[in-house]
Coordinates of C-alpha atoms in Angstrom, one line a residue:
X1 CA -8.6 -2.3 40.5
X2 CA -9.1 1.4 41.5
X3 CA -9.8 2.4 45.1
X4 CA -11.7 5.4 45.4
X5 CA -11.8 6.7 49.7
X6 CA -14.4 7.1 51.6
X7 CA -12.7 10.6 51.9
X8 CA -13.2 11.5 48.5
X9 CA -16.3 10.4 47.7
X10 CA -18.3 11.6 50.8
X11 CA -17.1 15.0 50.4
X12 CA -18.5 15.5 46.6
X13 CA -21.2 18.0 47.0
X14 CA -25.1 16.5 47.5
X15 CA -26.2 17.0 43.6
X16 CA -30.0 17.8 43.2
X17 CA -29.5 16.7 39.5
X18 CA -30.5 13.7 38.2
X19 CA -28.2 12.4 35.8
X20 CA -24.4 12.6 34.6
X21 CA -25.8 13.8 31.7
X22 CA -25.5 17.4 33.2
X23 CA -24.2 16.8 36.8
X24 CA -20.6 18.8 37.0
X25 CA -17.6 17.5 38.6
X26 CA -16.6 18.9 41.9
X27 CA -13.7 17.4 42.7
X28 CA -10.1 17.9 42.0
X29 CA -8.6 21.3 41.0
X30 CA -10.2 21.2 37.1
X31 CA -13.3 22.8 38.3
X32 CA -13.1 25.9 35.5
X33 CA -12.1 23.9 32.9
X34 CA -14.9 21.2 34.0
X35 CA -17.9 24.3 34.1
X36 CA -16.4 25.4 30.7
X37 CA -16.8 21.5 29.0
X38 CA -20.3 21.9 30.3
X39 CA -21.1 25.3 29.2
X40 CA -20.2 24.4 25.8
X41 CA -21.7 21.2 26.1
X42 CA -25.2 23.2 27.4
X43 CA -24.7 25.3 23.9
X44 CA -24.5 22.9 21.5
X45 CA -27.5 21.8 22.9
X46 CA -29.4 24.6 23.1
X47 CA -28.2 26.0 19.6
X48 CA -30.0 22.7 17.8
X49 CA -32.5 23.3 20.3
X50 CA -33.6 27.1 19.1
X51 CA -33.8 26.0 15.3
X52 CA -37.6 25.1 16.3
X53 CA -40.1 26.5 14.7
X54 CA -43.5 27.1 15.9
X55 CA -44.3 28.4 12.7
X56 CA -43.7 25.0 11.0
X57 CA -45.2 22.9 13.8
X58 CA -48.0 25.0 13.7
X59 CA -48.5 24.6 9.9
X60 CA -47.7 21.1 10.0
X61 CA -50.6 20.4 12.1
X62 CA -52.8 21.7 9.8
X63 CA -51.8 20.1 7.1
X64 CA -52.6 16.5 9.2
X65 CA -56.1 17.7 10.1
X66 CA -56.8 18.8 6.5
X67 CA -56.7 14.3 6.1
X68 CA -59.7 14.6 7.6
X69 CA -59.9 11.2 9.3
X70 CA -56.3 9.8 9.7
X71 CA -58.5 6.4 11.3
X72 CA -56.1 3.3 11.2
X73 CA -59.2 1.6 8.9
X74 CA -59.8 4.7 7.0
X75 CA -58.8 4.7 3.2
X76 CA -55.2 4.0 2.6
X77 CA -55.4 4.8 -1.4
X78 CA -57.6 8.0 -1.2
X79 CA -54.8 10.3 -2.1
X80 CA -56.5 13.3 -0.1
X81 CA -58.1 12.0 2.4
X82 CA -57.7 8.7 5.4
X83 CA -54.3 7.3 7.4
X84 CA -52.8 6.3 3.5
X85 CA -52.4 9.6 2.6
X86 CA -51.2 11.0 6.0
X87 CA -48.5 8.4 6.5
X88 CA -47.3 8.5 2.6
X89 CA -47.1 12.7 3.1
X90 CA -44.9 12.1 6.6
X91 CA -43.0 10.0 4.9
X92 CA -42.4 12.3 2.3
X93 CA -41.5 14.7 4.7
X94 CA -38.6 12.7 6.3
X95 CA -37.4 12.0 2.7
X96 CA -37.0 15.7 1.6
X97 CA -34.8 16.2 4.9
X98 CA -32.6 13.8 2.9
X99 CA -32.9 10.7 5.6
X100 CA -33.7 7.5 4.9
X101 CA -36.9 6.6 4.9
X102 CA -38.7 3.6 5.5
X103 CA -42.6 2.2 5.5
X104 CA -42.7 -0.5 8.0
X105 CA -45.8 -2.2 8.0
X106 CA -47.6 -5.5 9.1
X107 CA -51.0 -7.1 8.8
X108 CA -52.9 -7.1 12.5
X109 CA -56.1 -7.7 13.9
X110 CA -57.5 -7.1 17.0
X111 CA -60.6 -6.0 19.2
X112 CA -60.6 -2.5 17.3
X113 CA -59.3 -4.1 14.0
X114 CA -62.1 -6.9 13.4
X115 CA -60.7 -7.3 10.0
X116 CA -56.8 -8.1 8.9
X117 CA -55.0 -4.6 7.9
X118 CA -51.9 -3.6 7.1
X119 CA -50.8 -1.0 9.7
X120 CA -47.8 1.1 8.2
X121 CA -45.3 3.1 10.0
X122 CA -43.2 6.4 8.4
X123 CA -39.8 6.0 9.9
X124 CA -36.6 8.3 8.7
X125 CA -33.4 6.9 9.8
X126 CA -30.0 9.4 9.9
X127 CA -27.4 7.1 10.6
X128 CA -24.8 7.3 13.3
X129 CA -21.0 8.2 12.3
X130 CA -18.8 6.1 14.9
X131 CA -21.6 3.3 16.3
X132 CA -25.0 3.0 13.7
X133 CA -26.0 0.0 15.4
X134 CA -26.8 2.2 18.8
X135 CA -30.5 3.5 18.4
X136 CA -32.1 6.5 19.9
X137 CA -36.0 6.9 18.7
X138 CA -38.5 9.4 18.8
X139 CA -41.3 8.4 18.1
X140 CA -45.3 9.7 17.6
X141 CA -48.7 8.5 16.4
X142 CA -50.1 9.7 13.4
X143 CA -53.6 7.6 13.5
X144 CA -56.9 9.9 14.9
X145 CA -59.9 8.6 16.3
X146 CA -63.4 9.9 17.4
X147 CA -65.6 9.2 20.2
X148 CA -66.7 5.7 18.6
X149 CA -63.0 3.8 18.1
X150 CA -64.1 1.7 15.0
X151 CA -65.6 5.0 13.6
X152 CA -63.3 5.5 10.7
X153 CA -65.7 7.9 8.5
X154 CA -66.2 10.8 10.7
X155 CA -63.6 13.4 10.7
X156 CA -61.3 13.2 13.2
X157 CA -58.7 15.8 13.3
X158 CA -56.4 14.1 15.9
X159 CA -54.9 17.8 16.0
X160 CA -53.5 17.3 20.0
X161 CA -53.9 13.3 20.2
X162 CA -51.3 12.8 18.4
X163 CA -50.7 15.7 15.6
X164 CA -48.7 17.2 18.2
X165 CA -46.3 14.5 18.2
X166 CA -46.2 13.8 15.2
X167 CA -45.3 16.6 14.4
X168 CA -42.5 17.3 16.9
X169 CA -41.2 13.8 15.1
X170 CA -41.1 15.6 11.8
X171 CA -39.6 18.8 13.1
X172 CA -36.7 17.0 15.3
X173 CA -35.9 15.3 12.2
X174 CA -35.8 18.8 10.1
X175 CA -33.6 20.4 13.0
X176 CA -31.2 17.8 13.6
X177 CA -30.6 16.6 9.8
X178 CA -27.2 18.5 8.7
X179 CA -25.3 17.2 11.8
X180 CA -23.9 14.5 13.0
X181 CA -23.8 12.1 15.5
X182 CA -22.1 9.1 16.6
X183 CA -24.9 6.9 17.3
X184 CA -28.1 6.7 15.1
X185 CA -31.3 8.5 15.6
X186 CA -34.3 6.6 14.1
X187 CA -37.6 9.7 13.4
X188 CA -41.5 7.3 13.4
X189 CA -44.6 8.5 12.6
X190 CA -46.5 5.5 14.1
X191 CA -50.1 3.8 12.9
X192 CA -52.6 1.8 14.9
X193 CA -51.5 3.1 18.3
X194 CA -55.8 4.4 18.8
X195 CA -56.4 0.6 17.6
X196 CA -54.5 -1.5 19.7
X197 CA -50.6 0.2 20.0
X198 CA -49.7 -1.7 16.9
X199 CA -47.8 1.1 15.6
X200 CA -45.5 0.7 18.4
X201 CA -45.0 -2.8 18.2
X202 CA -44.2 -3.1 14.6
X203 CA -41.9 -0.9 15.1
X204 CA -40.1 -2.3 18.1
X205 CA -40.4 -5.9 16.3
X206 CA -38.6 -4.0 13.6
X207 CA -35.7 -3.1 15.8
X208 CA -35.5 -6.4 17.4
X209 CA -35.3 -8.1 14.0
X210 CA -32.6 -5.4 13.0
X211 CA -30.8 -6.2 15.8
X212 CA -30.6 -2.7 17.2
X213 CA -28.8 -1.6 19.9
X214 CA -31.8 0.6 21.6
X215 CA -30.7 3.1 24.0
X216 CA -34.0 4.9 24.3
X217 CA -37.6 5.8 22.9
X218 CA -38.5 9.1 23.8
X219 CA -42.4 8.4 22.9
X220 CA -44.5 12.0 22.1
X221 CA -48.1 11.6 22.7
X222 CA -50.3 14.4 23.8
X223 CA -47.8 17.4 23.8
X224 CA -49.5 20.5 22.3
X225 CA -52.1 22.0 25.4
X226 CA -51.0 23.2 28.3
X227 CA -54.6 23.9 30.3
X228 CA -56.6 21.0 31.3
X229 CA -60.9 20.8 31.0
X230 CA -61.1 22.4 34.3
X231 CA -59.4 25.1 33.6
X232 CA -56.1 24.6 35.3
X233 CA -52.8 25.1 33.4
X234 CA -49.4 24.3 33.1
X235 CA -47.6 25.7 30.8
X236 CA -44.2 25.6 32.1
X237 CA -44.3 21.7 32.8
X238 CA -44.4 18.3 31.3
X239 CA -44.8 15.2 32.1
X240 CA -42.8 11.7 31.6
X241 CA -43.6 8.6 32.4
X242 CA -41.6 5.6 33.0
X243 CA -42.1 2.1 34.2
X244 CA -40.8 1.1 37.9
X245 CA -40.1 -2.6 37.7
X246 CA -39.1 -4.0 34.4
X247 CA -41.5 -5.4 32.3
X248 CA -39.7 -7.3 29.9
X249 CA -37.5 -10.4 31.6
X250 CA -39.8 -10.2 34.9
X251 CA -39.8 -13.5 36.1
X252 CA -40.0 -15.6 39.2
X253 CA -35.6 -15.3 39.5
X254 CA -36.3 -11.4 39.0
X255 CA -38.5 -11.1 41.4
X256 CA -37.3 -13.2 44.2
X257 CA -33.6 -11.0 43.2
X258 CA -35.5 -7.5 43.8
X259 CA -36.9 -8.7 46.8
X260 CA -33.5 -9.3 48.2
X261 CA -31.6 -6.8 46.1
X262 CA -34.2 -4.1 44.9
X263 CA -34.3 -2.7 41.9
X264 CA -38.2 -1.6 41.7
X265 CA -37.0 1.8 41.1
X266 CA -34.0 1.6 38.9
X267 CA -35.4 0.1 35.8
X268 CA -33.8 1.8 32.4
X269 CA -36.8 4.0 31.6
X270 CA -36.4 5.4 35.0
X271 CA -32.8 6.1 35.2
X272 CA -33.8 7.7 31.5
X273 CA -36.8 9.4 33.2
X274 CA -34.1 10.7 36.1
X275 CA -31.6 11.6 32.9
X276 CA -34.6 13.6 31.0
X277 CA -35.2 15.8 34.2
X278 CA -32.1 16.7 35.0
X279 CA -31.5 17.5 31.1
X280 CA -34.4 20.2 31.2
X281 CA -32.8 21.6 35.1
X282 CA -29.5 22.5 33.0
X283 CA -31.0 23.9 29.9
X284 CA -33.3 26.5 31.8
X285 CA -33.7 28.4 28.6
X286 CA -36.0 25.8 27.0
X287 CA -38.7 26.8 30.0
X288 CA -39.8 23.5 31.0
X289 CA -40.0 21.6 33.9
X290 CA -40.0 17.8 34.0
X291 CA -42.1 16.4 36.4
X292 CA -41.3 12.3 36.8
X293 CA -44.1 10.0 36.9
X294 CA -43.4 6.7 37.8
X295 CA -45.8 4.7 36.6
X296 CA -45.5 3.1 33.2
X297 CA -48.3 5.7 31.7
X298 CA -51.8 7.6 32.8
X299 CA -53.8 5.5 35.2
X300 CA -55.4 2.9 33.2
X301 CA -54.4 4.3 29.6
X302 CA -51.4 3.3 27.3
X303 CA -48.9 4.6 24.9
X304 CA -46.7 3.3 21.8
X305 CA -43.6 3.5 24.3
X306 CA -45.7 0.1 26.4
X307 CA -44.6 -2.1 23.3
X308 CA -41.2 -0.9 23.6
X309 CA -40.9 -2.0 26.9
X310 CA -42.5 -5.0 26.7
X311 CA -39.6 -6.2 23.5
X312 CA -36.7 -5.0 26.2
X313 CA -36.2 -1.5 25.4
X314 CA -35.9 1.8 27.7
X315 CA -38.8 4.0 26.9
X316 CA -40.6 7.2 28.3
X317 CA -43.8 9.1 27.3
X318 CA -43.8 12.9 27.3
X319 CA -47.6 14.1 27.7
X320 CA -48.9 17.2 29.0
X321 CA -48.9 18.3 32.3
X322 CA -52.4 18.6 32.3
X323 CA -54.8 16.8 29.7
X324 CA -58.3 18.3 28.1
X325 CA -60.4 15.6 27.9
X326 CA -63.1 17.7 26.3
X327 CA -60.7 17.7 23.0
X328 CA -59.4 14.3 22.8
X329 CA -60.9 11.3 21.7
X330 CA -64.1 13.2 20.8
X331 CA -66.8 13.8 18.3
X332 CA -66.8 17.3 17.0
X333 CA -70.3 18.7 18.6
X334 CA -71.4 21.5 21.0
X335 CA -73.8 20.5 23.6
X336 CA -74.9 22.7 26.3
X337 CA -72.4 25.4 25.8
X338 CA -69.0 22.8 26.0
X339 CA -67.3 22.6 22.6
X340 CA -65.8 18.9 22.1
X341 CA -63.6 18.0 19.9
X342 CA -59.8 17.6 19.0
X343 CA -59.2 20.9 16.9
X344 CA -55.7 23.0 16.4
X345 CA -57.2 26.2 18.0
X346 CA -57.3 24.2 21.0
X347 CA -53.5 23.9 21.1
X348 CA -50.9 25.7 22.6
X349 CA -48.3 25.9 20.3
X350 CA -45.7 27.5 22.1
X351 CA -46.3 25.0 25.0
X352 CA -45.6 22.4 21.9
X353 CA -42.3 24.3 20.6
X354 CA -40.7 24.1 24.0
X355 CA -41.4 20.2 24.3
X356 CA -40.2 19.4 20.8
X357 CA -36.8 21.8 22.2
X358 CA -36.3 19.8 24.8
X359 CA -36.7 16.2 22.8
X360 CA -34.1 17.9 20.0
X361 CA -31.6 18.6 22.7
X362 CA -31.9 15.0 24.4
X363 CA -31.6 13.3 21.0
X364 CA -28.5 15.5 20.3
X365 CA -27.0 14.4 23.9
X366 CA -28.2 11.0 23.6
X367 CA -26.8 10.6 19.9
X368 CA -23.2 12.1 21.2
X369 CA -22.9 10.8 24.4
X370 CA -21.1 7.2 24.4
X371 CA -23.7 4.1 25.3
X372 CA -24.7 3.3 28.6
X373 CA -22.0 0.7 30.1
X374 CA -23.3 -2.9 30.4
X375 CA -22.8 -5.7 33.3
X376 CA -22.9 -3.1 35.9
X377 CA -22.8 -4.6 39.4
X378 CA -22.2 -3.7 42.7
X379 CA -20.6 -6.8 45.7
X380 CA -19.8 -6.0 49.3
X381 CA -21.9 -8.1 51.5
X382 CA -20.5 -8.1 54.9
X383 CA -17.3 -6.1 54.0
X384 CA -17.1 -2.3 54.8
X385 CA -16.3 -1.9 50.9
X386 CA -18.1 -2.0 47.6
X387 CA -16.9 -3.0 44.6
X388 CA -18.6 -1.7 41.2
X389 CA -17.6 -3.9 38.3
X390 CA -18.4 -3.0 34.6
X391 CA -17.9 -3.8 30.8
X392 CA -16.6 -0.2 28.8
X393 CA -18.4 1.6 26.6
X394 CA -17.4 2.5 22.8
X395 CA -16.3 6.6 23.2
X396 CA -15.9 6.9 26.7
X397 CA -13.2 9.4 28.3
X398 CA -14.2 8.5 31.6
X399 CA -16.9 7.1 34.0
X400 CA -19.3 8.7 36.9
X401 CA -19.5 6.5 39.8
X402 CA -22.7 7.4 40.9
X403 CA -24.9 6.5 44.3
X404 CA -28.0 7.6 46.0
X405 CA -29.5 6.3 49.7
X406 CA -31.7 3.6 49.0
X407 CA -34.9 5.8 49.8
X408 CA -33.3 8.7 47.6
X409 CA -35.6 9.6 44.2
X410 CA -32.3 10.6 42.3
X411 CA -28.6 10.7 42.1
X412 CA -27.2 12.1 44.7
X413 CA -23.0 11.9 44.5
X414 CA -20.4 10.9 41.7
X415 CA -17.1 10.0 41.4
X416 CA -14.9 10.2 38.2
X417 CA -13.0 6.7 36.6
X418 CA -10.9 7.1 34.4
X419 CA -11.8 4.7 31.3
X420 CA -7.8 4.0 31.0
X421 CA -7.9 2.3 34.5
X422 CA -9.9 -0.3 33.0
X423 CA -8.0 -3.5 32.7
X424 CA -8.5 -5.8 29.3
X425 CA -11.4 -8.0 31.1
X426 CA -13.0 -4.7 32.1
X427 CA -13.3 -1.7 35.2
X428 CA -13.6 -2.6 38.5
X429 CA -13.6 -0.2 41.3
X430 CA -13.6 -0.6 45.2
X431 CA -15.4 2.4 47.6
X432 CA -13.6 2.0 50.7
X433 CA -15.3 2.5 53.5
X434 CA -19.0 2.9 51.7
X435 CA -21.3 0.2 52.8
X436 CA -23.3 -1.9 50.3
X437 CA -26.3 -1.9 51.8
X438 CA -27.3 1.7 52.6
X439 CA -26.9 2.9 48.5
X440 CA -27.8 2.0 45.1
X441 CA -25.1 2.0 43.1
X442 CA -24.9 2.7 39.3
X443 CA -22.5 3.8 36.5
X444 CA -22.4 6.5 33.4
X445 CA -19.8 6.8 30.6
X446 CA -18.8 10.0 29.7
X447 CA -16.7 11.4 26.7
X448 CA -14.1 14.0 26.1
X449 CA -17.1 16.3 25.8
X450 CA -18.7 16.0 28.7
X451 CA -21.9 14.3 27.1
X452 CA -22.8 11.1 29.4
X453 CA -24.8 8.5 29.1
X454 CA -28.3 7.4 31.3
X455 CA -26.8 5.7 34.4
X456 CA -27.3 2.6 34.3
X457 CA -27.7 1.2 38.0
X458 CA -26.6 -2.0 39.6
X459 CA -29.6 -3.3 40.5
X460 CA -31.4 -6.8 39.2
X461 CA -33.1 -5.3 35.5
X462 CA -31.3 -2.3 36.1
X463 CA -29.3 -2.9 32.6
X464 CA -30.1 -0.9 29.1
X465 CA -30.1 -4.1 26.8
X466 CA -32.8 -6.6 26.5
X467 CA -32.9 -9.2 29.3
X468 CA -32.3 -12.8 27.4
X469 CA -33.5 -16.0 29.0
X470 CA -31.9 -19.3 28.4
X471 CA -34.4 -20.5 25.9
X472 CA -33.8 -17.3 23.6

């Protein structure tokens, strides 16, 4: 077991970052070579970054309004026009970028879907070099709606709600397509999200069944305006949710363990939330600003990223910074002046560039970067130590120690581990002289490149894999 001092841990410098996925170390004497890893790192993310093209999400977008109605229950064997046509064209559009492509559908019904349908998703795969089986998604929903959700013959040009991420999907996919990565990134076009969110759990029923190793779903819904229906605007902003307790494995034993242990701010979609912001800090060029919500989504509305969640998953939603209600979920009228309706000319498609920038750079850091380590946990009750014990992950050069006061919003201090300290049955570390009780405690692995995993923090349902109860 490695001792790390009290000494050298408490004098790292206070980091306002987020994450290890762009946090630099300040320790030791390898500061240069440490800033050069990360400026090389910061490139490579920012050169797959500035292949975006506003020019093609722009066009793209019109090409999904010019369905018409792309209505989960509107045609889907019209070859022009209805949610058939759109999802058959996106999936033609993963294909020519040479990925595999997939239609993953199921029959639903529900209180918008009074009659059985088959819900269809367009999903490209480009499969990881070193680990397939880890999954990043990025996912949007290609299904419209109007003001009436079971009208499914009015046009409904969804251009905003969700063109924009939809798009964003089929542009990430275009950018990223010559390189490669060690893990597996995983592009949907999702159905049925206006109907019930049965886009997004088909799709996450899909993974389970696959038995993917899901890191994260970055979930695009709403991403193309950047002044709300007062007036007010944001353009330099974005939003992203992420759920505070878990959802998924929440039980009586969870609850009684957070009470004692907490964990009501450390599940994965936060500490992927905290890895997100600090991503955008330390790519400055991209000229966004994340701001966290933590709350699972908008008060009292949902997302595709919910059904990820509720199957086990880490997920976010990236939505504007400020929404225009008068141009979502609307019939296309005038009335007294006040022009409604969800229409491209009332996007901002250079708002929508940047934010489908900054989902190409995490998907390039979260493909390279090793997985988040597993069985992280922190002991030390009434000792003046903690010890951090972990199971390695596949690619890592080395570990960040990381640890935040318990009434601290992010990461506030690291330590380096070596992966080759790690002993056969796993790592272990002891901080000497760092009591348990005053931090929260979490681990990220790191590889030769500097490209680090989400931390994953040592809190009960703080881990990155599903939660499995005995009966499973």
């Amino acid at each position: 077991m490695k001792t790390v001092t009290t000494m050298s841990l408490l004098a790292l410098t206070s980091l306002t970052a987020a994450t290890t996925a762009i946090a630099a170390d300040h320790h030791h004497d390898g500061h240069k070579s440490h800033g050069d890893h990360h400026a090389n790192r910061n490139a490579m993310l920012m050169e797959a970054a500035d292949k975006v093209s506003q020019d093609r999400l722009q066009a793209d977008i019109d090409r999904l309004v010019a369905f018409g109605t792309r209505h989960t229950l509107s045609s889907q064997t019209d070859p022009e026009r209805g949610i058939g046509a759109a999802v058959t064209w996106a999936m033609g559009q993963l294909e020519a970028e040479g990925l595999e492509v997939l239609r993953v559908c199921d029959m639903v019904t529900g209180d918008r879907i009074p009659e059985p349908t088959r819900v269809c998703n367009a999903v490209g795969i480009q499969r990881g070099t070193e680990r397939p089986n880890d999954i990043i998604i990025m996912t949007g929903h290609i299904d419209s709606r109007v003001t009436d959700p079971l009208d499914f013959t009015s046009d409904a040009p969804g251009a905003n709600d969700d063109g924009s991420g939809t798009v964003a999907v089929l542009e990430a996919a275009r950018v990223l397509k010559g390189r490669q990565f060690p893990a597996t990134i995983v592009y949907a076009a999702l159905s049925g999200e206006e109907q019930g969110l049965f886009g997004g759990r088909i799709m996450a029923a899909h993974a389970n069944a696959q038995g993917w190793n899901v890191i994260a779903n970055l979930n695009n819904d709403i991403i193309g305006n950047s002044c709300g229906s007062d007036g007010h605007c944001e353009p330099d902003v974005v939003r992203v949710f992420s759920e505070g307790p878990r959802r998924q494995g929440f039980d009586e034993a969870m609850n009684a363990a957070q009470h004692r242990f907490g964990g009501e701010n450390d599940a994965p979609s936060r500490n992927l939330s905290r890895y997100l912001d600090a991503l955008a800090d330390d790519l400055p060029a991209i000229g966004l600003d994340i701001r966290q919500i933590w709350r699972t989504d908008r008060w009292g509305r949902g997302g595709d990223h919910r059904e990820f969640l509720a199957a086990g998953y880490p997920a976010i939603r990236f939505t504007v910074s400020v929404e225009d209600y008068d141009h979502q979920h609307q019939d296309l009228r005038t009335e007294d002046g006040t022009v409604y309706g969800d229409t491209a000319d009332e996007m901002d498609f250079a708002y929508l560039t940047k934010v489908t920038k900054l989902n190409v750079a995490a998907l390039a850091a979260l493909a390279s970067a090793p997985p988040p380590p597993s069985n992280v946990s922190a002991t030390g009750a009434v000792s003046t130590d903690t010890t951090m014990k972990w199971q390695p992950s596949p690619g890592a050069s080395h570990y960040h120690l990381w640890m935040r006061r318990t009434d601290g919003g992010q990461w506030e201090k690291h330590e380096r581990f070596d992966a080759a300290d790690c002993s056969p049955d796993g790592c272990e570390a002891m901080l000497e002289g760092i009591r348990v009780d005053d931090w929260i405690f979490g681990v990220a692995a790191v590889n030769d490149g500097h490209l680090a995993s989400p931390t994953v923090a040592a809190v009960p349902g703080g881990q990155f894999t599903p939660i499995v109860s005995d009966e499973d």
